[in-house]
Coordinates of C-alpha atoms in Angstrom, one line a residue:
M26 CA 131.8 140.6 118.8
R27 CA 129.1 141.3 116.2
K28 CA 131.0 139.2 113.7
V29 CA 131.2 136.3 116.1
A30 CA 127.4 136.5 116.8
V31 CA 126.6 136.6 113.1
L32 CA 128.9 133.5 112.5
A33 CA 127.2 131.7 115.4
G34 CA 123.8 132.5 114.0
M35 CA 124.9 131.2 110.6
W36 CA 126.3 128.0 112.1
A37 CA 123.0 127.4 114.1
T38 CA 121.0 127.9 110.9
L39 CA 123.2 125.5 109.0
I40 CA 122.8 122.9 111.8
C41 CA 119.0 123.3 111.6
A42 CA 119.0 122.9 107.9
T43 CA 121.2 119.8 107.7
A44 CA 120.3 117.9 110.9
Q45 CA 117.0 116.0 111.2
I46 CA 114.9 117.9 113.7
Q47 CA 113.2 115.6 116.2
M48 CA 109.5 116.4 116.5
T49 CA 107.9 115.1 119.7
P50 CA 104.1 114.4 119.2
Y51 CA 101.4 115.3 121.7
L52 CA 97.7 115.0 121.8
E53 CA 95.7 118.0 123.0
R54 CA 94.5 117.7 126.6
E55 CA 91.6 119.7 127.8
P56 CA 91.1 121.8 129.8
N57 CA 93.7 124.2 128.3
D58 CA 91.4 127.2 128.0
S59 CA 93.3 130.0 129.6
L60 CA 96.7 131.5 129.8
G61 CA 96.8 130.7 133.5
A62 CA 96.1 127.0 133.0
P63 CA 97.7 125.9 129.7
Q64 CA 98.6 122.5 128.5
L65 CA 102.2 121.9 129.5
I66 CA 104.6 120.6 126.7
E67 CA 107.1 118.6 128.7
T68 CA 109.8 118.3 126.0
P69 CA 112.1 121.4 125.8
V70 CA 112.5 123.0 122.4
S71 CA 116.0 123.5 121.1
L72 CA 118.0 123.9 117.9
S73 CA 117.5 120.2 117.2
K74 CA 114.1 119.5 118.8
G75 CA 110.5 120.7 118.3
F76 CA 107.0 119.4 118.9
V77 CA 103.7 118.9 117.2
V78 CA 100.2 118.8 118.8
W79 CA 98.0 116.8 116.5
D80 CA 94.4 116.1 116.4
A81 CA 93.8 119.3 118.3
K82 CA 90.3 120.8 118.2
L83 CA 88.6 124.2 118.6
N84 CA 85.4 122.8 120.0
P85 CA 82.9 123.8 121.2
L86 CA 82.2 127.2 119.7
G87 CA 84.4 129.8 121.4
D88 CA 87.1 127.3 122.5
R89 CA 90.5 128.8 123.0
D90 CA 93.6 126.5 123.4
F91 CA 96.8 127.5 125.3
Y92 CA 100.1 125.6 125.4
R93 CA 103.2 126.3 127.5
F94 CA 106.7 125.3 126.3
Q95 CA 110.3 126.0 127.1
I96 CA 113.1 127.2 124.7
T97 CA 116.6 126.1 125.9
Q98 CA 118.7 127.6 123.1
A99 CA 118.6 131.0 121.5
G100 CA 117.7 131.0 117.8
T101 CA 115.1 131.4 115.2
Y102 CA 111.9 129.4 115.7
S103 CA 108.7 128.9 113.8
L104 CA 105.2 128.4 115.1
R105 CA 102.7 127.2 112.6
V106 CA 99.0 126.1 112.7
D107 CA 97.9 123.6 110.1
T108 CA 94.2 124.0 109.4
N109 CA 91.7 124.6 106.7
L110 CA 89.7 127.1 108.6
D111 CA 90.3 130.6 109.9
A112 CA 92.5 130.2 113.0
V113 CA 94.5 132.9 114.9
L114 CA 97.9 132.3 116.5
R115 CA 99.3 134.3 119.4
L116 CA 102.7 134.0 121.2
Y117 CA 103.2 135.2 124.8
D118 CA 106.3 135.5 127.0
A119 CA 106.6 133.9 130.5
S120 CA 104.9 137.0 132.1
G121 CA 101.9 136.7 129.8
N122 CA 102.8 139.7 127.6
L123 CA 101.8 139.4 123.9
I124 CA 104.9 139.0 121.7
A125 CA 103.3 138.5 118.3
E126 CA 100.1 137.6 116.6
N127 CA 99.1 136.3 113.1
D128 CA 95.7 135.7 111.5
N129 CA 96.3 135.0 107.8
D130 CA 99.1 134.1 105.4
G131 CA 101.6 133.0 108.1
N132 CA 102.0 129.3 107.4
R133 CA 104.4 129.1 104.4
D134 CA 103.9 125.3 104.3
L135 CA 100.3 125.8 103.2
P136 CA 100.7 128.7 100.6
L137 CA 97.3 128.1 99.0
N138 CA 95.5 128.3 102.3
R139 CA 95.5 131.9 103.4
F140 CA 93.6 131.1 106.6
A141 CA 96.5 129.1 108.2
P142 CA 98.5 131.3 110.6
G143 CA 102.2 131.1 111.5
L144 CA 104.9 133.1 113.2
T145 CA 108.7 133.1 112.9
R146 CA 110.7 134.9 115.7
D147 CA 114.1 135.0 117.3
L148 CA 113.6 133.7 120.8
T149 CA 115.9 133.5 123.8
P150 CA 115.9 130.7 126.4
G151 CA 112.8 130.8 128.7
F152 CA 109.1 129.8 128.8
Y153 CA 106.5 130.8 126.3
A154 CA 102.8 130.3 125.7
V155 CA 100.9 129.8 122.5
E156 CA 97.2 130.6 122.0
V157 CA 95.1 129.2 119.1
F158 CA 91.5 130.2 118.5
Y159 CA 89.0 130.7 115.7
W160 CA 88.8 134.2 114.2
Q161 CA 86.2 136.2 116.3
N162 CA 85.2 132.8 117.8
L163 CA 83.0 132.2 114.9
A164 CA 83.3 128.5 114.3
R165 CA 85.0 125.1 115.2
A166 CA 88.0 123.5 113.6
R167 CA 90.6 120.8 113.7
Y168 CA 94.2 121.9 113.6
A169 CA 97.8 120.9 114.4
L170 CA 100.3 123.2 116.2
R171 CA 103.9 122.9 115.2
V172 CA 106.9 124.6 116.9
F173 CA 110.4 123.9 115.5
P174 CA 113.8 125.6 115.1
G175 CA 114.5 127.5 111.9
I176 CA 112.1 128.2 109.1
A177 CA 112.1 124.9 107.1
A178 CA 109.4 122.6 108.3
P179 CA 110.6 119.1 109.4
D180 CA 109.4 116.7 106.8
Y181 CA 109.9 113.1 107.9
D182 CA 107.6 110.1 107.6
P183 CA 109.0 106.9 109.0
S184 CA 106.4 104.8 107.1
E185 CA 108.0 105.8 103.8
P186 CA 108.3 104.4 101.2
N187 CA 104.6 103.6 100.8
D188 CA 103.9 105.2 97.5
T189 CA 102.9 102.2 95.4
P190 CA 100.6 99.1 95.8
A191 CA 103.7 97.0 96.2
Q192 CA 104.8 99.2 99.1
A193 CA 101.3 99.5 100.6
I194 CA 101.0 99.5 104.4
Y195 CA 98.9 96.5 105.5
L196 CA 96.1 97.5 107.9
G197 CA 94.7 94.1 108.6
R198 CA 91.4 92.3 108.2
I199 CA 87.9 93.6 109.0
S200 CA 84.4 92.1 109.1
G201 CA 82.7 94.8 111.3
G202 CA 83.7 97.7 113.5
E203 CA 86.5 100.2 112.8
F204 CA 90.2 100.4 112.8
M205 CA 92.5 103.4 112.3
T206 CA 96.1 103.8 111.5
N207 CA 97.9 103.2 114.8
E208 CA 99.6 106.6 114.6
Y209 CA 99.3 109.7 112.6
R210 CA 100.7 109.5 109.0
F211 CA 102.3 112.3 107.1
L212 CA 102.0 113.8 103.7
S213 CA 105.1 115.7 102.7
Y214 CA 104.6 119.5 102.5
G215 CA 104.4 121.0 99.0
T216 CA 104.7 117.8 97.1
D217 CA 102.5 115.2 95.3
D218 CA 103.3 112.6 98.0
V219 CA 100.9 109.6 98.0
D220 CA 100.4 107.1 100.8
V221 CA 99.0 103.6 99.9
Y222 CA 97.3 101.2 102.3
R223 CA 95.9 97.7 101.9
F224 CA 93.3 95.8 103.9
E225 CA 91.0 92.9 103.6
L226 CA 87.2 92.8 104.0
D227 CA 86.0 89.4 105.1
N228 CA 82.2 89.8 104.7
T229 CA 80.2 91.0 101.7
G230 CA 77.0 92.8 101.3
Q231 CA 77.6 95.6 103.8
T232 CA 78.5 99.3 103.5
L233 CA 82.3 99.9 103.7
T234 CA 83.4 103.4 104.8
V235 CA 86.9 104.8 104.3
R236 CA 87.7 108.2 105.8
T237 CA 90.6 110.6 106.6
Q238 CA 90.5 112.3 110.0
T239 CA 92.7 115.4 109.6
Y240 CA 92.9 119.2 109.2
V241 CA 94.6 118.8 105.8
D242 CA 92.7 119.0 102.5
T243 CA 93.0 115.3 101.4
V244 CA 91.9 113.3 98.5
I245 CA 91.4 109.5 98.8
R246 CA 90.9 106.9 96.1
V247 CA 89.8 103.4 97.0
V248 CA 90.2 100.4 94.6
A249 CA 87.8 97.6 95.3
P250 CA 88.7 93.9 94.7
N251 CA 86.6 93.9 91.5
G252 CA 88.7 96.8 90.2
Q253 CA 86.1 99.5 90.6
V254 CA 87.5 102.9 91.7
Y255 CA 85.9 105.3 94.2
E256 CA 87.3 108.7 94.8
N257 CA 86.5 111.7 97.1
D258 CA 88.0 115.1 97.8
D259 CA 85.8 117.1 100.2
S260 CA 83.3 115.5 102.5
E261 CA 80.8 116.8 105.1
W262 CA 81.4 113.8 107.4
D263 CA 83.6 115.9 109.8
I264 CA 82.1 119.2 110.8
L265 CA 85.5 120.3 112.1
N266 CA 87.1 119.9 108.7
P267 CA 85.0 120.0 105.5
A268 CA 88.1 119.2 103.5
A269 CA 88.4 115.7 104.9
S270 CA 87.6 112.8 102.6
E271 CA 85.1 110.0 102.7
V272 CA 84.3 107.1 100.4
Q273 CA 81.3 104.8 101.1
I274 CA 80.9 101.6 99.1
P275 CA 77.4 100.0 99.5
L276 CA 77.3 96.2 99.2
A277 CA 81.1 96.1 99.3
P278 CA 82.5 92.8 97.9
R279 CA 84.8 90.8 100.1
G280 CA 88.5 90.7 99.3
T281 CA 91.6 93.1 99.2
Y282 CA 91.2 96.9 99.0
Y283 CA 93.8 99.5 98.2
V284 CA 93.5 103.1 99.5
Y285 CA 95.5 106.0 98.1
V286 CA 95.8 109.2 100.2
R287 CA 97.2 112.5 98.9
A288 CA 97.0 116.2 99.8
N289 CA 95.1 118.6 97.6
P290 CA 96.5 120.8 96.2
A291 CA 100.0 119.7 97.1
W292 CA 99.6 120.7 100.7
G293 CA 100.8 118.4 103.4
G294 CA 100.5 117.5 107.1
Y295 CA 99.3 114.8 109.4
Y296 CA 96.2 112.6 109.1
R297 CA 94.7 109.3 110.2
L298 CA 93.0 106.8 108.0
R299 CA 89.8 105.2 109.3
V300 CA 88.2 102.1 107.9
S301 CA 84.8 100.9 109.2
A302 CA 82.1 98.4 108.4
P303 CA 78.8 97.9 110.3
L304 CA 78.9 95.9 113.5
P305 CA 76.5 92.9 113.6
D306 CA 73.8 92.3 116.2
E307 CA 74.1 88.5 115.5
I308 CA 76.8 86.0 114.7
V309 CA 76.1 82.8 112.8
L310 CA 78.6 79.9 112.9
Q311 CA 78.3 76.9 110.6
D312 CA 80.2 73.7 110.2
N313 CA 79.1 70.7 108.2
G314 CA 75.4 71.1 108.7
M315 CA 75.6 72.3 112.3
E316 CA 74.8 75.9 113.3
F317 CA 75.2 78.2 116.3
R318 CA 73.7 81.6 116.6
L319 CA 74.3 84.4 119.2
R320 CA 72.1 87.5 119.1
G321 CA 72.0 90.7 121.1
L322 CA 75.8 91.3 120.9
R323 CA 75.6 94.9 122.3
G324 CA 73.4 97.4 124.1
D325 CA 72.7 98.3 127.6
R326 CA 75.3 96.8 130.0
T327 CA 72.6 95.9 132.5
R328 CA 70.4 94.1 130.0
S329 CA 69.3 90.5 130.4
P330 CA 69.5 88.1 127.4
F331 CA 66.2 86.7 126.1
N332 CA 66.3 83.7 123.8
N333 CA 69.6 85.0 122.4
A334 CA 71.3 81.7 121.5
D335 CA 70.6 78.7 119.3
W336 CA 72.6 75.6 118.8
I337 CA 71.0 73.5 116.1
Q338 CA 71.7 69.9 115.1
N339 CA 69.2 67.6 113.3
N340 CA 66.6 70.4 113.3
R341 CA 66.6 70.5 117.1
D342 CA 67.7 73.7 119.1
H343 CA 69.7 72.9 122.3
C344 CA 70.4 76.4 123.7
Y345 CA 68.2 79.2 124.9
Q346 CA 70.5 81.8 126.5
M347 CA 74.3 82.4 126.8
G348 CA 76.5 85.3 127.8
W349 CA 79.5 86.8 129.6
W350 CA 79.4 89.1 132.7
Y351 CA 82.1 90.9 134.6
R352 CA 82.7 92.8 137.9
I353 CA 85.8 94.8 138.8
Q354 CA 86.4 94.2 142.5
D355 CA 86.2 97.3 144.8
L356 CA 84.9 99.4 141.9
H357 CA 81.6 97.9 140.7
S358 CA 78.6 97.4 142.9
R359 CA 77.0 94.8 140.5
E360 CA 77.8 92.6 137.6
Y361 CA 77.7 94.0 134.0
T362 CA 77.3 92.2 130.7
L363 CA 79.5 93.0 127.6
S364 CA 78.0 96.0 125.8
N365 CA 80.4 98.2 123.9
L366 CA 81.2 96.1 120.9
T367 CA 83.9 97.8 118.8
Y368 CA 85.3 95.2 116.5
Y369 CA 84.1 92.0 114.8
D370 CA 86.0 89.6 112.6
Q371 CA 84.8 86.4 111.0
Q372 CA 87.3 85.1 108.5
H373 CA 85.8 81.6 108.6
P374 CA 82.2 80.4 108.6
N375 CA 82.7 78.5 111.9
R376 CA 84.7 81.1 113.9
A377 CA 84.1 84.7 115.0
Q378 CA 85.9 87.2 117.2
L379 CA 84.3 90.1 119.0
A380 CA 86.1 92.9 120.8
Y381 CA 84.6 95.0 123.6
V382 CA 86.0 98.2 125.1
E383 CA 84.2 98.4 128.4
P384 CA 84.2 101.4 130.8
E385 CA 86.9 101.8 133.5
G386 CA 89.7 100.6 131.1
L387 CA 88.6 97.0 130.6
I388 CA 89.1 95.3 127.2
I389 CA 87.4 92.0 126.6
L390 CA 87.9 89.8 123.5
T391 CA 85.7 86.8 122.9
Q392 CA 86.0 84.1 120.3
Y393 CA 83.4 81.5 119.4
E394 CA 84.4 78.4 117.3
L395 CA 82.0 75.6 116.2
K396 CA 83.4 72.2 115.0
R397 CA 81.6 69.2 113.8
T398 CA 83.2 66.1 115.3
V399 CA 84.1 62.9 113.4
D400 CA 81.5 60.9 115.2
G401 CA 78.7 63.2 114.0
G402 CA 78.4 65.4 117.1
G403 CA 79.6 68.9 117.6
A404 CA 81.9 71.0 119.8
L405 CA 81.6 74.7 120.7
Y406 CA 84.7 76.5 122.0
L407 CA 84.4 79.8 123.8
D408 CA 87.6 81.9 124.5
C409 CA 87.4 85.1 126.6
V410 CA 90.5 87.4 126.9
V411 CA 90.4 90.0 129.7
M412 CA 92.8 92.9 129.6
N413 CA 93.4 95.4 132.4
F414 CA 94.0 98.6 130.4
Q415 CA 94.9 100.7 133.5
F416 CA 98.0 101.7 135.3
Q417 CA 97.1 100.0 138.6
P418 CA 96.6 96.3 139.3
R419 CA 93.0 95.1 139.6
T420 CA 91.0 92.0 140.5
I421 CA 88.3 91.1 137.9
H422 CA 85.5 88.6 138.2
I423 CA 84.4 87.0 134.9
F424 CA 81.2 85.0 134.6
H425 CA 80.0 82.7 131.8
Y426 CA 76.3 81.9 131.9
T427 CA 74.3 79.3 129.9
D428 CA 70.7 78.2 129.7
L429 CA 70.6 74.9 127.9
D430 CA 67.3 73.5 126.6
V431 CA 68.7 70.2 125.3
S432 CA 66.4 68.7 122.6
G433 CA 64.4 72.0 122.7
A434 CA 63.0 70.9 126.1
T435 CA 62.9 73.1 129.2
T436 CA 63.1 70.1 131.5
N437 CA 66.6 68.4 131.4
L438 CA 68.5 66.2 133.7
A439 CA 71.9 67.6 134.8
S440 CA 74.7 65.6 136.6
W441 CA 78.4 65.4 137.1
D442 CA 80.3 63.3 134.5
G443 CA 83.9 63.3 135.7
E444 CA 84.9 67.0 135.7
R445 CA 82.2 68.0 133.3
I446 CA 78.5 68.9 133.7
L447 CA 76.2 66.6 131.6
V448 CA 72.8 68.0 130.6
E449 CA 70.6 65.5 128.8
T450 CA 67.3 64.2 127.7
Q451 CA 66.5 60.8 126.2
L452 CA 67.4 62.1 122.7
D453 CA 70.5 64.3 123.2
R454 CA 73.4 65.0 125.5
V455 CA 75.4 68.2 126.1
W456 CA 78.6 68.4 128.2
L457 CA 79.8 71.7 129.7
S458 CA 83.4 72.0 130.9
A459 CA 85.9 74.7 131.8
L460 CA 89.3 74.3 129.9
T461 CA 90.6 77.0 132.3
P462 CA 90.0 76.0 136.0
F463 CA 87.2 78.1 137.5
T464 CA 87.0 79.7 140.9
R465 CA 83.3 79.0 141.5
W466 CA 80.3 77.4 139.8
Q467 CA 76.6 77.3 140.3
V468 CA 73.6 75.5 138.8
S469 CA 70.0 76.3 139.6
P470 CA 66.6 76.1 137.9
Y471 CA 65.7 79.2 135.8
P472 CA 65.8 82.1 136.7
Q473 CA 67.9 81.9 139.8
V474 CA 71.4 82.2 138.3
I475 CA 70.5 84.9 135.7
D476 CA 68.9 86.9 138.5
L477 CA 72.2 86.9 140.4
L478 CA 74.0 88.4 137.4
T479 CA 71.3 91.0 136.5
N480 CA 70.3 92.3 139.9
T481 CA 71.8 95.4 141.4
S482 CA 74.2 93.8 143.9
P483 CA 77.6 92.1 143.6
D484 CA 77.3 88.3 143.8
N485 CA 79.6 85.3 143.8
L486 CA 78.4 82.0 142.6
A487 CA 77.5 79.5 145.3
D488 CA 78.1 76.1 143.6
G489 CA 74.8 74.2 143.9
E490 CA 73.8 70.5 143.9
L491 CA 73.8 67.9 141.2
P492 CA 71.9 66.0 140.0
L493 CA 69.3 68.5 139.0
E494 CA 66.1 67.8 137.1
G495 CA 64.2 70.8 135.7
D496 CA 64.9 74.0 133.7
F497 CA 68.7 73.9 133.9
T498 CA 70.8 77.1 134.0
G499 CA 74.5 77.3 135.1
A500 CA 77.4 79.6 135.3
L501 CA 81.1 79.5 135.9
Q502 CA 83.1 82.3 137.7
W503 CA 86.9 83.1 137.4
T504 CA 88.6 85.5 139.8
I505 CA 91.6 87.0 138.0
S506 CA 94.3 89.3 139.4
L507 CA 95.8 91.4 136.6
S508 CA 98.8 93.8 136.6
P509 CA 98.6 96.9 134.5
F510 CA 98.1 96.0 130.8
E511 CA 98.2 92.3 131.6
S512 CA 95.7 89.9 130.1
R513 CA 94.4 86.5 130.8
T514 CA 92.3 84.0 128.8
V515 CA 89.6 81.7 130.1
R516 CA 88.2 78.9 127.9
V517 CA 84.9 77.0 128.0
H518 CA 83.9 73.9 126.0
Y519 CA 80.5 72.5 125.0
A520 CA 80.2 69.0 123.5
L521 CA 76.9 67.9 121.8
N522 CA 76.3 64.2 121.2
T523 CA 80.0 63.4 120.9
Q524 CA 82.4 61.1 122.7
T525 CA 85.3 63.6 122.1
I526 CA 86.8 64.7 125.5
P527 CA 88.1 68.3 125.4
N528 CA 91.7 69.0 126.2
R529 CA 93.2 72.5 126.1
A530 CA 96.5 71.1 124.8
D531 CA 94.6 69.9 121.7
I532 CA 95.4 73.0 119.8
D533 CA 93.9 72.1 116.5
R534 CA 90.8 70.8 118.3
N535 CA 90.6 67.5 116.5
G536 CA 90.3 65.4 119.7
C537 CA 93.9 64.2 119.8
V538 CA 97.0 65.8 121.3
D539 CA 99.6 64.8 118.7
D540 CA 102.6 65.9 116.7
A541 CA 100.6 68.7 114.9
D542 CA 99.8 70.3 118.3
L543 CA 103.4 70.0 119.4
L544 CA 104.7 71.5 116.2
R545 CA 102.4 74.5 116.6
V546 CA 103.8 75.2 120.1
L547 CA 107.3 74.9 118.9
F548 CA 106.6 77.1 115.8
D549 CA 105.0 79.8 117.9
F550 CA 107.3 79.6 120.8
G551 CA 108.1 83.0 122.3
G552 CA 105.1 84.6 120.6
T553 CA 102.9 87.0 122.6
G554 CA 99.4 88.3 121.9
F555 CA 95.7 87.6 122.3
L556 CA 93.9 84.3 121.4
L557 CA 97.1 82.5 120.4
T558 CA 96.2 79.0 119.5
A559 CA 99.5 77.7 121.0
D560 CA 99.0 79.6 124.3
V561 CA 97.8 76.5 126.1
N562 CA 97.4 78.1 129.6
G563 CA 96.1 81.4 128.3
D564 CA 98.6 83.8 129.8
G565 CA 99.3 85.7 126.6
V566 CA 102.7 84.1 125.8
V567 CA 103.8 80.8 124.3
D568 CA 106.5 79.6 126.6
D569 CA 107.9 76.7 128.6
A570 CA 104.7 76.2 130.6
D571 CA 102.7 75.6 127.4
L572 CA 105.4 73.2 126.1
L573 CA 105.4 71.2 129.4
E574 CA 101.6 70.9 129.4
M575 CA 101.7 69.8 125.8
L576 CA 104.3 67.1 126.5
F577 CA 102.4 66.0 129.6
Q578 CA 99.1 65.6 127.7
F579 CA 100.8 64.2 124.5
G580 CA 98.8 61.2 123.1
V581 CA 95.6 61.9 125.1
G582 CA 92.5 61.3 122.9
C583 CA 94.5 59.6 120.2
R584 CA 93.6 56.1 118.9

């Protein structure tokens, strides 16, 4: 019988050594501060499955983290804490009895870090609990907890190979804000593994910051578009891990950057790469002598804009205020303006995109595009994407507000011109139209409309009367019902001193729905995402509805 047990143990060890162990990732969830209320790890641990809790933190001072997990097969299992600071690891049985404890020298994957603890034990099926805390509760730290069968650490990175510039992982484009690798990356334990990334900076003259967020001792090297190399080993940017890395490049040139990440000295583990550039407080769009400016892009969500917009043609400014507001039905007791700007991109002088992550799981993307028309006028396109980032359906009210001072004058004449609102003086004319049908509208002399949006009560627009002569202000309202994680786009069009009639099927926005627009829909057919040019109806997918509308509008505006 003893011989059979030994053979079975050898067979189990062989399976663990040759098969790929599946490691289920988890994020730490507080509160998990006691043995009686630990974080539950749902995935059972077996001879082929383990788990990792990454981006875990001992914070604030004195924090203790507990995790409860289940073993389904008898065998040898390892528990290891990856950290650069002095952590302690304890293992308990289902009754809360202490089985084993380790302070130093227990993590064989980090042999040069004597502070990293680890345990290896023969365990029978049942429930267990793990405790991680800082030695004598003296400090704070980042860490990862790994529990896996056997003694050989699972070493698998699905992003490999990414060791050379030719294999670099493309992160995207950035003008302002921050993006991070969309999941945790991995540096192989005990090797000289290098991960290479590539991204593009669209603006110049600002400070670019590249960081690792990790509990590993990393080194990063950044190669700028001009060939200059920046390198950093240890950085104080993260008080939870002084061995993280940071490179800052003042007055960073625009172009393509390469980032090399490695562990030092030949350690390993998980990390995230963070790339950031300052967010602007103003965007400036320019196209063939025409200019549009929008200021006050972030701040208090209850703020009121004050002279935050300019639209300049022939040295005359035609706009005073502009903005977006929202209200989540049955949740908000007033309207709020966009405030939490998190991302900015301006690849072209005449177009900018802004991303806002608002409270209560609402993500709003806005795009502003300025185009000089062939007859010497101009067009301003505003796209607003609203996404319900929650697990329940919600109804959301979106408001677009404008205060036009055509010709720089506060007294304008406003009237209906077909389905568009015309605001004019003797010198200039501006048309306002909704490319996405609105639910309500309102025009009133200043400050009646803006007072509705900035007061402390929920309001719906109440139309109004045209013609109107005076200090014109107006707003459009859309009431949108969104399923969980569904998005919808609304579009607004302004025309300044031009005969061009807007049409949402005019994808390239040249005033004519023609072959080029049709080809764009056919080329992008089936595509999904935000701000897709061929998504005519703004529902987040290029499909039959977009094609039918394109065909129905084909030839409109063409001469």
